[in-house]
Amino acid sequence: MLHYGPVPRFKPQSWDFQVFGATVDAEKAVWDFPAFHALPRVTVRGDFHCVTRFSMLGNEWSGVAAKTVLDLVPPAPEVTHVMVWAEYGYSANLRLADFADPSTVFATHHNGEPLTLEHGFPVRLVVPHLYAWKGPKWVRAVEYMRADRRGFWEERGYHNLADPWSEQRYSYQEEPGDGPLR
């Protein structure tokens, strides 16, 4: 799988998963590695679409549903977007509706096997109905936002919405309202 930069070294003693920003109670939630992996698990089937024009159809992803995170740490009513943060400052912005989709999962397993380091172990976000850059590897946090702002790849010319069925690959294809102003 493609990624930018080196594969991070996993350190279970210092790894945590955070939810912060515009939470309903203005508090940050933090889970350490064992606590995150003790959260309720789901298995979803979904496609994987790469901007380089290949798709892997019918994958099985297991992990923690994004909906579970939303239920445990509700966003404030005015939240419209999330930023998913990963190692090395990598980020992906998503509309709240895409994040809350039942198929969106913080995956720890792919097709029944634990993720490898190169594929995002210990956690990667998978949003099957969007291009894969919206699902960063090595996820560490979710930020609830009251307005959209571009993530790592969106700042570098990728489409803000990333619908593979509409071929939304690059920012020059954006229509008014598809994202924040550049």
N, CA and C atoms as an extended XYZ file, in Angstrom:
546
Properties=species:S:1:pos:R:3:atomname:S:1:resname:S:1:resid:I:1 pbc="F F F"
N         0.832       -1.190        0.000 N   MET     1
C         0.000        0.000        0.000 CA  MET     1
C         0.874        1.250        0.000 C   MET     1
N         0.333        2.306       -0.558 N   LEU     2
C         1.066        3.555       -0.662 CA  LEU     2
C         0.942        4.355        0.630 C   LEU     2
N         2.011        5.058        0.970 N   HIS     3
C         1.962        6.007        2.069 CA  HIS     3
C         3.078        7.018        1.889 C   HIS     3
N         2.960        8.098        2.615 N   TYR     4
C         3.926        9.182        2.551 CA  TYR     4
C         4.803        9.095        3.783 C   TYR     4
N         6.104        9.050        3.604 N   GLY     5
C         7.029        9.013        4.727 CA  GLY     5
C         7.269        7.601        5.226 C   GLY     5
N         8.065        7.491        6.287 N   PRO     6
C         8.412        6.175        6.822 CA  PRO     6
C         7.267        5.545        7.612 C   PRO     6
N         7.361        4.248        7.800 N   VAL     7
C         6.407        3.533        8.643 CA  VAL     7
C         6.783        3.822       10.098 C   VAL     7
N         5.843        4.309       10.900 N   PRO     8
C         6.186        4.633       12.291 CA  PRO     8
C         6.448        3.381       13.125 C   PRO     8
N         7.275        3.533       14.119 N   ARG     9
C         7.513        2.454       15.065 CA  ARG     9
C         6.377        2.455       16.076 C   ARG     9
N         5.816        1.291       16.324 N   PHE    10
C         4.704        1.178       17.265 CA  PHE    10
C         5.244        0.965       18.672 C   PHE    10
N         4.799        1.817       19.595 N   LYS    11
C         5.206        1.736       20.995 CA  LYS    11
C         3.946        1.615       21.844 C   LYS    11
N         3.541        0.374       22.200 N   PRO    12
C         2.260        0.190       22.893 CA  PRO    12
C         2.168        0.930       24.227 C   PRO    12
N         3.292        1.152       24.904 N   GLN    13
C         3.260        1.831       26.206 CA  GLN    13
C         2.856        3.296       26.084 C   GLN    13
N         3.174        3.924       24.966 N   SER    14
C         2.861        5.346       24.820 CA  SER    14
C         1.738        5.611       23.823 C   SER    14
N         1.235        4.564       23.157 N   TRP    15
C         0.178        4.761       22.167 CA  TRP    15
C        -1.127        5.114       22.866 C   TRP    15
N        -1.840        6.072       22.307 N   ASP    16
C        -3.193        6.367       22.780 CA  ASP    16
C        -4.037        6.833       21.600 C   ASP    16
N        -5.339        6.854       21.832 N   PHE    17
C        -6.323        7.302       20.847 CA  PHE    17
C        -7.142        8.383       21.531 C   PHE    17
N        -7.227        9.557       20.907 N   GLN    18
C        -7.899       10.695       21.521 CA  GLN    18
C        -9.063       11.185       20.671 C   GLN    18
N       -10.058       11.741       21.340 N   VAL    19
C       -11.131       12.486       20.685 CA  VAL    19
C       -11.177       13.836       21.379 C   VAL    19
N       -11.080       14.907       20.575 N   PHE    20
C       -11.034       16.249       21.157 CA  PHE    20
C       -11.701       17.230       20.211 C   PHE    20
N       -11.658       18.490       20.573 N   GLY    21
C       -12.307       19.527       19.765 CA  GLY    21
C       -13.678       19.834       20.314 C   GLY    21
N       -14.640       20.001       19.441 N   ALA    22
C       -15.986       20.425       19.819 CA  ALA    22
C       -16.821       19.224       20.279 C   ALA    22
N       -16.416       18.635       21.406 N   THR    23
C       -17.219       17.560       21.995 CA  THR    23
C       -18.399       18.188       22.725 C   THR    23
N       -19.445       17.411       22.963 N   VAL    24
C       -20.656       17.947       23.575 CA  VAL    24
C       -20.372       18.503       24.974 C   VAL    24
N       -19.417       17.907       25.695 N   ASP    25
C       -19.104       18.392       27.044 CA  ASP    25
C       -17.789       19.162       27.106 C   ASP    25
N       -17.187       19.452       25.950 N   ALA    26
C       -15.928       20.195       25.842 CA  ALA    26
C       -14.757       19.462       26.495 C   ALA    26
N       -14.883       18.162       26.713 N   GLU    27
C       -13.818       17.361       27.311 CA  GLU    27
C       -13.143       16.503       26.252 C   GLU    27
N       -11.877       16.201       26.490 N   LYS    28
C       -11.137       15.290       25.629 CA  LYS    28
C       -11.235       13.884       26.206 C   LYS    28
N       -11.393       12.891       25.336 N   ALA    29
C       -11.406       11.487       25.744 CA  ALA    29
C       -10.119       10.831       25.253 C   ALA    29
N        -9.562        9.950       26.080 N   VAL    30
C        -8.313        9.276       25.729 CA  VAL    30
C        -8.422        7.809       26.127 C   VAL    30
N        -8.040        6.930       25.193 N   TRP    31
C        -7.952        5.500       25.471 CA  TRP    31
C        -6.513        5.058       25.237 C   TRP    31
N        -5.965        4.253       26.136 N   ASP    32
C        -4.662        3.651       25.859 CA  ASP    32
C        -4.871        2.438       24.960 C   ASP    32
N        -3.793        1.768       24.583 N   PHE    33
C        -3.883        0.666       23.628 CA  PHE    33
C        -4.827       -0.441       24.100 C   PHE    33
N        -4.681       -0.969       25.343 N   PRO    34
C        -5.618       -2.027       25.765 CA  PRO    34
C        -7.071       -1.549       25.842 C   PRO    34
N        -7.293       -0.324       26.303 N   ALA    35
C        -8.662        0.192       26.430 CA  ALA    35
C        -9.313        0.372       25.055 C   ALA    35
N        -8.559        0.872       24.094 N   PHE    36
C        -9.125        1.038       22.748 CA  PHE    36
C        -9.501       -0.321       22.167 C   PHE    36
N        -8.656       -1.294       22.336 N   HIS    37
C        -8.935       -2.617       21.766 CA  HIS    37
C        -9.995       -3.385       22.546 C   HIS    37
N       -10.395       -2.872       23.702 N   ALA    38
C       -11.498       -3.473       24.458 CA  ALA    38
C       -12.852       -2.885       24.061 C   ALA    38
N       -12.854       -1.828       23.240 N   LEU    39
C       -14.113       -1.236       22.793 CA  LEU    39
C       -14.869       -2.246       21.924 C   LEU    39
N       -16.196       -2.099       21.837 N   PRO    40
C       -16.978       -3.012       20.993 CA  PRO    40
C       -16.439       -3.042       19.564 C   PRO    40
N       -16.433       -4.226       18.986 N   ARG    41
C       -15.874       -4.434       17.649 CA  ARG    41
C       -16.978       -4.747       16.647 C   ARG    41
N       -16.719       -4.380       15.402 N   VAL    42
C       -17.620       -4.689       14.296 CA  VAL    42
C       -16.798       -5.242       13.145 C   VAL    42
N       -17.487       -5.901       12.239 N   THR    43
C       -16.893       -6.317       10.975 CA  THR    43
C       -17.788       -5.793        9.868 C   THR    43
N       -17.173       -5.109        8.909 N   VAL    44
C       -17.915       -4.565        7.771 CA  VAL    44
C       -17.263       -5.055        6.483 C   VAL    44
N       -18.054       -5.120        5.442 N   ARG    45
C       -17.528       -5.424        4.112 CA  ARG    45
C       -17.561       -4.129        3.316 C   ARG    45
N       -16.451       -3.848        2.677 N   GLY    46
C       -16.406       -2.614        1.914 CA  GLY    46
C       -15.259       -2.598        0.932 C   GLY    46
N       -15.384       -1.727       -0.020 N   ASP    47
C       -14.379       -1.592       -1.063 CA  ASP    47
C       -13.249       -0.675       -0.611 C   ASP    47
N       -12.178       -0.734       -1.349 N   PHE    48
C       -11.001        0.094       -1.101 CA  PHE    48
C       -10.611        0.700       -2.438 C   PHE    48
N       -10.759        2.029       -2.552 N   HIS    49
C       -10.520        2.720       -3.818 CA  HIS    49
C        -9.292        3.614       -3.703 C   HIS    49
N        -8.308        3.363       -4.543 N   CYS    50
C        -7.086        4.166       -4.545 CA  CYS    50
C        -7.157        5.203       -5.657 C   CYS    50
N        -6.637        6.377       -5.388 N   VAL    51
C        -6.628        7.453       -6.368 CA  VAL    51
C        -5.821        7.074       -7.602 C   VAL    51
N        -4.930        6.095       -7.486 N   THR    52
C        -4.107        5.669       -8.625 CA  THR    52
C        -4.873        4.762       -9.581 C   THR    52
N        -6.171        4.679       -9.388 N   ARG    53
C        -7.097        3.995      -10.301 CA  ARG    53
C        -7.138        2.483      -10.137 C   ARG    53
N        -7.005        2.009       -8.910 N   PHE    54
C        -7.299        0.599       -8.676 CA  PHE    54
C        -8.266        0.514       -7.505 C   PHE    54
N        -9.065       -0.520       -7.514 N   SER    55
C       -10.007       -0.777       -6.428 CA  SER    55
C        -9.883       -2.230       -6.010 C   SER    55
N       -10.032       -2.472       -4.733 N   MET    56
C       -10.124       -3.823       -4.190 CA  MET    56
C       -11.538       -3.937       -3.632 C   MET    56
N       -12.345       -4.797       -4.234 N   LEU    57
C       -13.756       -4.881       -3.878 CA  LEU    57
C       -13.998       -5.958       -2.824 C   LEU    57
N       -14.999       -5.732       -1.964 N   GLY    58
C       -15.472       -6.736       -1.023 CA  GLY    58
C       -14.522       -7.111        0.093 C   GLY    58
N       -13.746       -6.169        0.582 N   ASN    59
C       -12.841       -6.432        1.698 CA  ASN    59
C       -13.616       -6.589        2.995 C   ASN    59
N       -13.056       -7.342        3.913 N   GLU    60
C       -13.617       -7.454        5.254 CA  GLU    60
C       -12.704       -6.680        6.207 C   GLU    60
N       -13.287       -5.697        6.870 N   TRP    61
C       -12.554       -4.844        7.817 CA  TRP    61
C       -13.155       -5.048        9.203 C   TRP    61
N       -12.313       -5.255       10.199 N   SER    62
C       -12.777       -5.406       11.582 CA  SER    62
C       -12.093       -4.366       12.451 C   SER    62
N       -12.833       -3.878       13.425 N   GLY    63
C       -12.281       -2.891       14.344 CA  GLY    63
C       -13.400       -2.199       15.094 C   GLY    63
N       -13.169       -0.946       15.415 N   VAL    64
C       -14.118       -0.143       16.184 CA  VAL    64
C       -14.863        0.774       15.217 C   VAL    64
N       -16.181        0.694       15.225 N   ALA    65
C       -16.986        1.545       14.339 CA  ALA    65
C       -16.817        3.010       14.725 C   ALA    65
N       -16.742        3.865       13.730 N   ALA    66
C       -16.700        5.303       14.003 CA  ALA    66
C       -17.941        5.712       14.789 C   ALA    66
N       -19.050        5.061       14.511 N   LYS    67
C       -20.303        5.346       15.233 CA  LYS    67
C       -20.139        5.078       16.730 C   LYS    67
N       -19.362        4.064       17.089 N   THR    68
C       -19.100        3.792       18.508 CA  THR    68
C       -18.375        4.966       19.150 C   THR    68
N       -17.390        5.504       18.455 N   VAL    69
C       -16.657        6.671       18.966 CA  VAL    69
C       -17.612        7.850       19.127 C   VAL    69
N       -18.478        8.067       18.142 N   LEU    70
C       -19.450        9.155       18.233 CA  LEU    70
C       -20.411        8.963       19.405 C   LEU    70
N       -20.801        7.713       19.665 N   ASP    71
C       -21.704        7.433       20.791 CA  ASP    71
C       -21.008        7.636       22.137 C   ASP    71
N       -19.747        7.235       22.224 N   LEU    72
C       -19.005        7.360       23.489 CA  LEU    72
C       -18.593        8.796       23.783 C   LEU    72
N       -18.276        9.535       22.737 N   VAL    73
C       -17.865       10.937       22.877 CA  VAL    73
C       -18.674       11.742       21.861 C   VAL    73
N       -19.882       12.125       22.233 N   PRO    74
C       -20.736       12.827       21.267 CA  PRO    74
C       -20.156       14.186       20.880 C   PRO    74
N       -20.325       14.551       19.610 N   PRO    75
C       -19.927       15.892       19.190 CA  PRO    75
C       -20.961       16.924       19.615 C   PRO    75
N       -20.513       18.161       19.719 N   ALA    76
C       -21.444       19.267       19.971 CA  ALA    76
C       -22.418       19.351       18.792 C   ALA    76
N       -23.620       19.883       19.018 N   PRO    77
C       -24.633       19.919       17.954 CA  PRO    77
C       -24.197       20.640       16.688 C   PRO    77
N       -23.302       21.607       16.796 N   GLU    78
C       -22.903       22.384       15.613 CA  GLU    78
C       -21.735       21.766       14.829 C   GLU    78
N       -21.272       20.599       15.226 N   VAL    79
C       -20.176       19.938       14.511 CA  VAL    79
C       -20.653       19.479       13.140 C   VAL    79
N       -19.855       19.801       12.113 N   THR    80
C       -20.183       19.428       10.738 CA  THR    80
C       -19.131       18.516       10.109 C   THR    80
N       -17.916       18.526       10.672 N   HIS    81
C       -16.797       17.796       10.087 CA  HIS    81
C       -15.913       17.223       11.187 C   HIS    81
N       -15.090       16.277       10.809 N   VAL    82
C       -14.053       15.773       11.698 CA  VAL    82
C       -12.725       15.822       10.954 C   VAL    82
N       -11.656       15.922       11.725 N   MET    83
C       -10.313       15.746       11.205 CA  MET    83
C        -9.766       14.517       11.912 C   MET    83
N        -9.329       13.541       11.145 N   VAL    84
C        -8.737       12.334       11.704 CA  VAL    84
C        -7.227       12.518       11.614 C   VAL    84
N        -6.573       12.452       12.776 N   TRP    85
C        -5.139       12.699       12.873 CA  TRP    85
C        -4.382       11.384       13.001 C   TRP    85
N        -3.224       11.326       12.360 N   ALA    86
C        -2.399       10.126       12.389 CA  ALA    86
C        -0.952       10.511       12.695 C   ALA    86
N        -0.113        9.500       12.779 N   GLU    87
C         1.313        9.729       13.030 CA  GLU    87
C         1.881       10.740       12.029 C   GLU    87
N         2.926       11.446       12.445 N   TYR    88
C         3.665       12.408       11.615 CA  TYR    88
C         2.824       13.596       11.171 C   TYR    88
N         1.692       13.856       11.843 N   GLY    89
C         0.867       14.996       11.486 CA  GLY    89
C        -0.014       14.790       10.271 C   GLY    89
N        -0.058       13.573        9.764 N   TYR    90
C        -0.941       13.282        8.646 CA  TYR    90
C        -2.392       13.444        9.126 C   TYR    90
N        -3.268       13.929        8.245 N   SER    91
C        -4.655       14.149        8.628 CA  SER    91
C        -5.572       13.945        7.433 C   SER    91
N        -6.831       13.669        7.723 N   ALA    92
C        -7.863       13.569        6.694 CA  ALA    92
C        -9.142       14.197        7.233 C   ALA    92
N        -9.687       15.139        6.476 N   ASN    93
C       -10.956       15.756        6.867 CA  ASN    93
C       -12.115       14.992        6.249 C   ASN    93
N       -13.193       14.892        7.011 N   LEU    94
C       -14.402       14.192        6.562 CA  LEU    94
C       -15.632       14.972        6.997 C   LEU    94
N       -16.656       14.924        6.165 N   ARG    95
C       -17.946       15.426        6.619 CA  ARG    95
C       -18.429       14.499        7.734 C   ARG    95
N       -19.135       15.042        8.698 N   LEU    96
C       -19.624       14.241        9.811 CA  LEU    96
C       -20.474       13.072        9.311 C   LEU    96
N       -21.276       13.287        8.284 N   ALA    97
C       -22.121       12.215        7.754 CA  ALA    97
C       -21.282       11.061        7.201 C   ALA    97
N       -20.160       11.345        6.560 N   ASP    98
C       -19.282       10.283        6.060 CA  ASP    98
C       -18.625        9.533        7.217 C   ASP    98
N       -18.210       10.267        8.234 N   PHE    99
C       -17.601        9.651        9.411 CA  PHE    99
C       -18.600        8.754       10.136 C   PHE    99
N       -19.849        9.195       10.225 N   ALA   100
C       -20.889        8.466       10.958 CA  ALA   100
C       -21.481        7.304       10.162 C   ALA   100
N       -21.112        7.158        8.905 N   ASP   101
C       -21.649        6.077        8.078 CA  ASP   101
C       -21.410        4.726        8.757 C   ASP   101
N       -22.372        3.810        8.733 N   PRO   102
C       -22.219        2.510        9.402 CA  PRO   102
C       -21.022        1.682        8.916 C   PRO   102
N       -20.525        1.961        7.722 N   SER   103
C       -19.390        1.188        7.218 CA  SER   103
C       -18.034        1.782        7.591 C   SER   103
N       -18.019        2.985        8.182 N   THR   104
C       -16.758        3.618        8.559 CA  THR   104
C       -16.236        2.966        9.829 C   THR   104
N       -14.986        2.517        9.770 N   VAL   105
C       -14.436        1.726       10.877 CA  VAL   105
C       -12.972        2.068       11.117 C   VAL   105
N       -12.611        2.103       12.383 N   PHE   106
C       -11.208        2.173       12.776 CA  PHE   106
C       -10.696        0.742       12.751 C   PHE   106
N       -10.129        0.364       11.618 N   ALA   107
C        -9.786       -1.034       11.365 CA  ALA   107
C        -8.496       -1.437       12.078 C   ALA   107
N        -8.563       -2.625       12.658 N   THR   108
C        -7.386       -3.275       13.235 CA  THR   108
C        -7.060       -4.551       12.482 C   THR   108
N        -8.037       -5.033       11.683 N   HIS   109
C        -7.878       -6.275       10.926 CA  HIS   109
C        -8.417       -6.096        9.505 C   HIS   109
N        -7.801       -6.801        8.573 N   HIS   110
C        -8.233       -6.823        7.179 CA  HIS   110
C        -8.333       -8.278        6.736 C   HIS   110
N        -9.522       -8.656        6.258 N   ASN   111
C        -9.777      -10.034        5.832 CA  ASN   111
C        -9.359      -11.057        6.892 C   ASN   111
N        -9.669      -10.745        8.151 N   GLY   112
C        -9.437      -11.665        9.255 CA  GLY   112
C        -8.041      -11.656        9.847 C   GLY   112
N        -7.126      -10.919        9.269 N   GLU   113
C        -5.744      -10.865        9.760 CA  GLU   113
C        -5.446       -9.492       10.344 C   GLU   113
N        -4.637       -9.430       11.404 N   PRO   114
C        -4.244       -8.118       11.928 CA  PRO   114
C        -3.551       -7.294       10.840 C   PRO   114
N        -3.779       -6.002       10.861 N   LEU   115
C        -3.074       -5.125        9.930 CA  LEU   115
C        -1.573       -5.255       10.130 C   LEU   115
N        -0.832       -5.133        9.064 N   THR   116
C         0.620       -5.062        9.169 CA  THR   116
C         1.010       -3.615        9.448 C   THR   116
N         2.231       -3.404        9.868 N   LEU   117
C         2.707       -2.039       10.095 CA  LEU   117
C         2.569       -1.197        8.826 C   LEU   117
N         2.926       -1.767        7.686 N   GLU   118
C         2.861       -1.027        6.421 CA  GLU   118
C         1.434       -0.664        6.034 C   GLU   118
N         0.466       -1.421        6.511 N   HIS   119
C        -0.935       -1.149        6.178 CA  HIS   119
C        -1.677       -0.393        7.269 C   HIS   119
N        -0.936        0.095        8.284 N   GLY   120
C        -1.561        0.981        9.246 CA  GLY   120
C        -1.658        0.500       10.673 C   GLY   120
N        -1.112       -0.681       10.997 N   PHE   121
C        -1.180       -1.175       12.374 CA  PHE   121
C        -0.658       -0.105       13.324 C   PHE   121
N        -1.328        0.138       14.438 N   PRO   122
C        -2.382       -0.664       15.026 CA  PRO   122
C        -3.801       -0.292       14.586 C   PRO   122
N        -3.988        0.926       14.020 N   VAL   123
C        -5.339        1.374       13.638 CA  VAL   123
C        -5.262        2.245       12.394 C   VAL   123
N        -6.116        1.941       11.438 N   ARG   124
C        -6.298        2.826       10.292 CA  ARG   124
C        -7.794        3.070       10.129 C   ARG   124
N        -8.135        4.226        9.632 N   LEU   125
C        -9.534        4.507        9.341 CA  LEU   125
C        -9.863        3.972        7.960 C   LEU   125
N       -11.009        3.330        7.818 N   VAL   126
C       -11.490        2.867        6.529 CA  VAL   126
C       -12.870        3.476        6.306 C   VAL   126
N       -12.994        4.194        5.191 N   VAL   127
C       -14.260        4.807        4.775 CA  VAL   127
C       -14.548        4.237        3.384 C   VAL   127
N       -15.192        3.066        3.307 N   PRO   128
C       -15.282        2.339        2.031 CA  PRO   128
C       -15.901        3.099        0.868 C   PRO   128
N       -16.765        4.055        1.141 N   HIS   129
C       -17.429        4.760        0.041 CA  HIS   129
C       -16.644        5.965       -0.466 C   HIS   129
N       -15.441        6.206        0.092 N   LEU   130
C       -14.596        7.315       -0.361 CA  LEU   130
C       -13.229        6.785       -0.793 C   LEU   130
N       -12.477        7.628       -1.492 N   TYR   131
C       -11.113        7.248       -1.841 CA  TYR   131
C       -10.294        7.002       -0.571 C   TYR   131
N        -9.312        6.146       -0.688 N   ALA   132
C        -8.551        5.664        0.473 CA  ALA   132
C        -7.768        6.748        1.203 C   ALA   132
N        -7.432        7.871        0.554 N   TRP   133
C        -6.690        8.893        1.296 CA  TRP   133
C        -7.524        9.488        2.418 C   TRP   133
N        -8.843        9.299        2.380 N   LYS   134
C        -9.703        9.756        3.473 CA  LYS   134
C        -9.634        8.814        4.666 C   LYS   134
N        -8.923        7.710        4.551 N   GLY   135
C        -8.749        6.745        5.626 CA  GLY   135
C        -7.288        6.603        5.997 C   GLY   135
N        -6.775        7.500        6.821 N   PRO   136
C        -5.347        7.455        7.117 CA  PRO   136
C        -4.919        6.215        7.906 C   PRO   136
N        -3.682        5.842        7.691 N   LYS   137
C        -3.040        4.778        8.466 CA  LYS   137
C        -2.509        5.386        9.758 C   LYS   137
N        -2.273        4.534       10.753 N   TRP   138
C        -1.610        4.908       12.013 CA  TRP   138
C        -2.363        6.025       12.748 C   TRP   138
N        -3.690        5.873       12.829 N   VAL   139
C        -4.559        6.897       13.428 CA  VAL   139
C        -4.278        7.040       14.918 C   VAL   139
N        -4.319        8.290       15.377 N   ARG   140
C        -4.106        8.599       16.790 CA  ARG   140
C        -5.215        9.442       17.405 C   ARG   140
N        -5.992       10.167       16.583 N   ALA   141
C        -6.976       11.078       17.175 CA  ALA   141
C        -8.057       11.470       16.175 C   ALA   141
N        -9.171       11.927       16.747 N   VAL   142
C       -10.270       12.513       15.976 CA  VAL   142
C       -10.563       13.875       16.587 C   VAL   142
N       -10.626       14.877       15.739 N   GLU   143
C       -10.971       16.227       16.163 CA  GLU   143
C       -12.335       16.583       15.591 C   GLU   143
N       -13.272       16.950       16.460 N   TYR   144
C       -14.586       17.417       16.014 CA  TYR   144
C       -14.470       18.897       15.652 C   TYR   144
N       -15.031       19.263       14.489 N   MET   145
C       -14.887       20.632       13.991 CA  MET   145
C       -16.240       21.248       13.648 C   MET   145
N       -16.340       22.536       13.865 N   ARG   146
C       -17.564       23.278       13.539 CA  ARG   146
C       -17.569       23.787       12.098 C   ARG   146
N       -16.453       23.623       11.408 N   ALA   147
C       -16.336       24.025       10.005 CA  ALA   147
C       -15.292       23.128        9.349 C   ALA   147
N       -15.364       23.017        8.060 N   ASP   148
C       -14.425       22.183        7.315 CA  ASP   148
C       -13.073       22.873        7.200 C   ASP   148
N       -12.024       22.090        7.214 N   ARG   149
C       -10.702       22.549        6.818 CA  ARG   149
C        -9.994       21.372        6.171 C   ARG   149
N        -9.135       21.654        5.248 N   ARG   150
C        -8.509       20.612        4.443 CA  ARG   150
C        -7.476       19.814        5.243 C   ARG   150
N        -7.455       18.500        4.973 N   GLY   151
C        -6.468       17.623        5.568 CA  GLY   151
C        -5.184       17.602        4.749 C   GLY   151
N        -4.293       16.681        5.087 N   PHE   152
C        -2.965       16.590        4.487 CA  PHE   152
C        -3.017       16.535        2.963 C   PHE   152
N        -3.715       15.559        2.390 N   TRP   153
C        -3.740       15.409        0.934 CA  TRP   153
C        -4.592       16.474        0.263 C   TRP   153
N        -5.625       16.933        0.926 N   GLU   154
C        -6.478       17.978        0.351 CA  GLU   154
C        -5.691       19.285        0.213 C   GLU   154
N        -4.789       19.557        1.156 N   GLU   155
C        -3.935       20.740        1.052 CA  GLU   155
C        -2.938       20.613       -0.096 C   GLU   155
N        -2.722       19.398       -0.557 N   ARG   156
C        -1.748       19.134       -1.610 CA  ARG   156
C        -2.410       18.815       -2.949 C   ARG   156
N        -3.674       19.213       -3.098 N   GLY   157
C        -4.310       19.152       -4.402 CA  GLY   157
C        -5.306       18.037       -4.628 C   GLY   157
N        -5.614       17.256       -3.593 N   TYR   158
C        -6.624       16.208       -3.760 CA  TYR   158
C        -8.010       16.770       -3.448 C   TYR   158
N        -9.020       16.153       -4.025 N   HIS   159
C       -10.401       16.619       -3.893 CA  HIS   159
C       -10.852       16.546       -2.437 C   HIS   159
N       -11.603       17.524       -2.014 N   ASN   160
C       -12.045       17.602       -0.626 CA  ASN   160
C       -13.072       16.534       -0.266 C   ASN   160
N       -13.888       16.081       -1.219 N   LEU   161
C       -14.958       15.130       -0.912 CA  LEU   161
C       -14.573       13.684       -1.209 C   LEU   161
N       -13.864       13.426       -2.309 N   ALA   162
C       -13.252       12.116       -2.587 CA  ALA   162
C       -14.231       10.987       -2.886 C   ALA   162
N       -15.283       11.269       -3.630 N   ASP   163
C       -16.226       10.218       -4.020 CA  ASP   163
C       -15.689        9.480       -5.248 C   ASP   163
N       -15.323        8.194       -5.103 N   PRO   164
C       -14.758        7.480       -6.255 CA  PRO   164
C       -15.754        7.285       -7.387 C   PRO   164
N       -17.029        7.212       -7.085 N   TRP   165
C       -18.037        6.991       -8.131 CA  TRP   165
C       -18.250        8.244       -8.957 C   TRP   165
N       -17.871        9.393       -8.423 N   SER   166
C       -17.931       10.654       -9.166 CA  SER   166
C       -16.553       11.066       -9.684 C   SER   166
N       -15.555       10.196       -9.495 N   GLU   167
C       -14.179       10.468       -9.944 CA  GLU   167
C       -13.625       11.761       -9.339 C   GLU   167
N       -13.951       12.025       -8.072 N   GLN   168
C       -13.485       13.252       -7.400 CA  GLN   168
C       -12.066       13.026       -6.882 C   GLN   168
N       -11.094       13.195       -7.766 N   ARG   169
C        -9.701       12.937       -7.419 CA  ARG   169
C        -8.942       14.202       -7.012 C   ARG   169
N        -9.102       15.284       -7.762 N   TYR   170
C        -8.226       16.440       -7.599 CA  TYR   170
C        -9.018       17.709       -7.308 C   TYR   170
N        -8.379       18.637       -6.607 N   SER   171
C        -9.072       19.849       -6.171 CA  SER   171
C        -9.543       20.711       -7.338 C   SER   171
N        -8.870       20.656       -8.479 N   TYR   172
C        -9.336       21.458       -9.615 CA  TYR   172
C       -10.709       20.991      -10.103 C   TYR   172
N       -11.146       19.800       -9.700 N   GLN   173
C       -12.467       19.290      -10.084 CA  GLN   173
C       -13.568       19.775       -9.131 C   GLN   173
N       -13.210       20.427       -8.043 N   GLU   174
C       -14.197       20.822       -7.043 CA  GLU   174
C       -15.186       21.844       -7.592 C   GLU   174
N       -16.414       21.652       -7.190 N   GLU   175
C       -17.483       22.605       -7.489 CA  GLU   175
C       -17.624       23.539       -6.294 C   GLU   175
N       -18.219       24.723       -6.481 N   PRO   176
C       -18.473       25.586       -5.324 CA  PRO   176
C       -19.242       24.829       -4.236 C   PRO   176
N       -18.795       24.945       -3.027 N   GLY   177
C       -19.435       24.250       -1.913 CA  GLY   177
C       -18.850       22.891       -1.594 C   GLY   177
N       -17.925       22.383       -2.421 N   ASP   178
C       -17.309       21.081       -2.144 CA  ASP   178
C       -16.285       21.133       -1.014 C   ASP   178
N       -15.867       22.299       -0.625 N   GLY   179
C       -14.883       22.384        0.446 CA  GLY   179
C       -14.590       23.809        0.825 C   GLY   179
N       -13.740       23.973        1.831 N   PRO   180
C       -13.371       25.337        2.246 CA  PRO   180
C       -12.560       26.010        1.159 C   PRO   180
N       -12.589       27.309        1.157 N   LEU   181
C       -11.837       28.060        0.159 CA  LEU   181
C       -10.351       27.817        0.337 C   LEU   181
N        -9.634       27.826       -0.736 N   ARG   182
C        -8.170       27.619       -0.707 CA  ARG   182
C        -7.479       28.908       -0.411 C   ARG   182
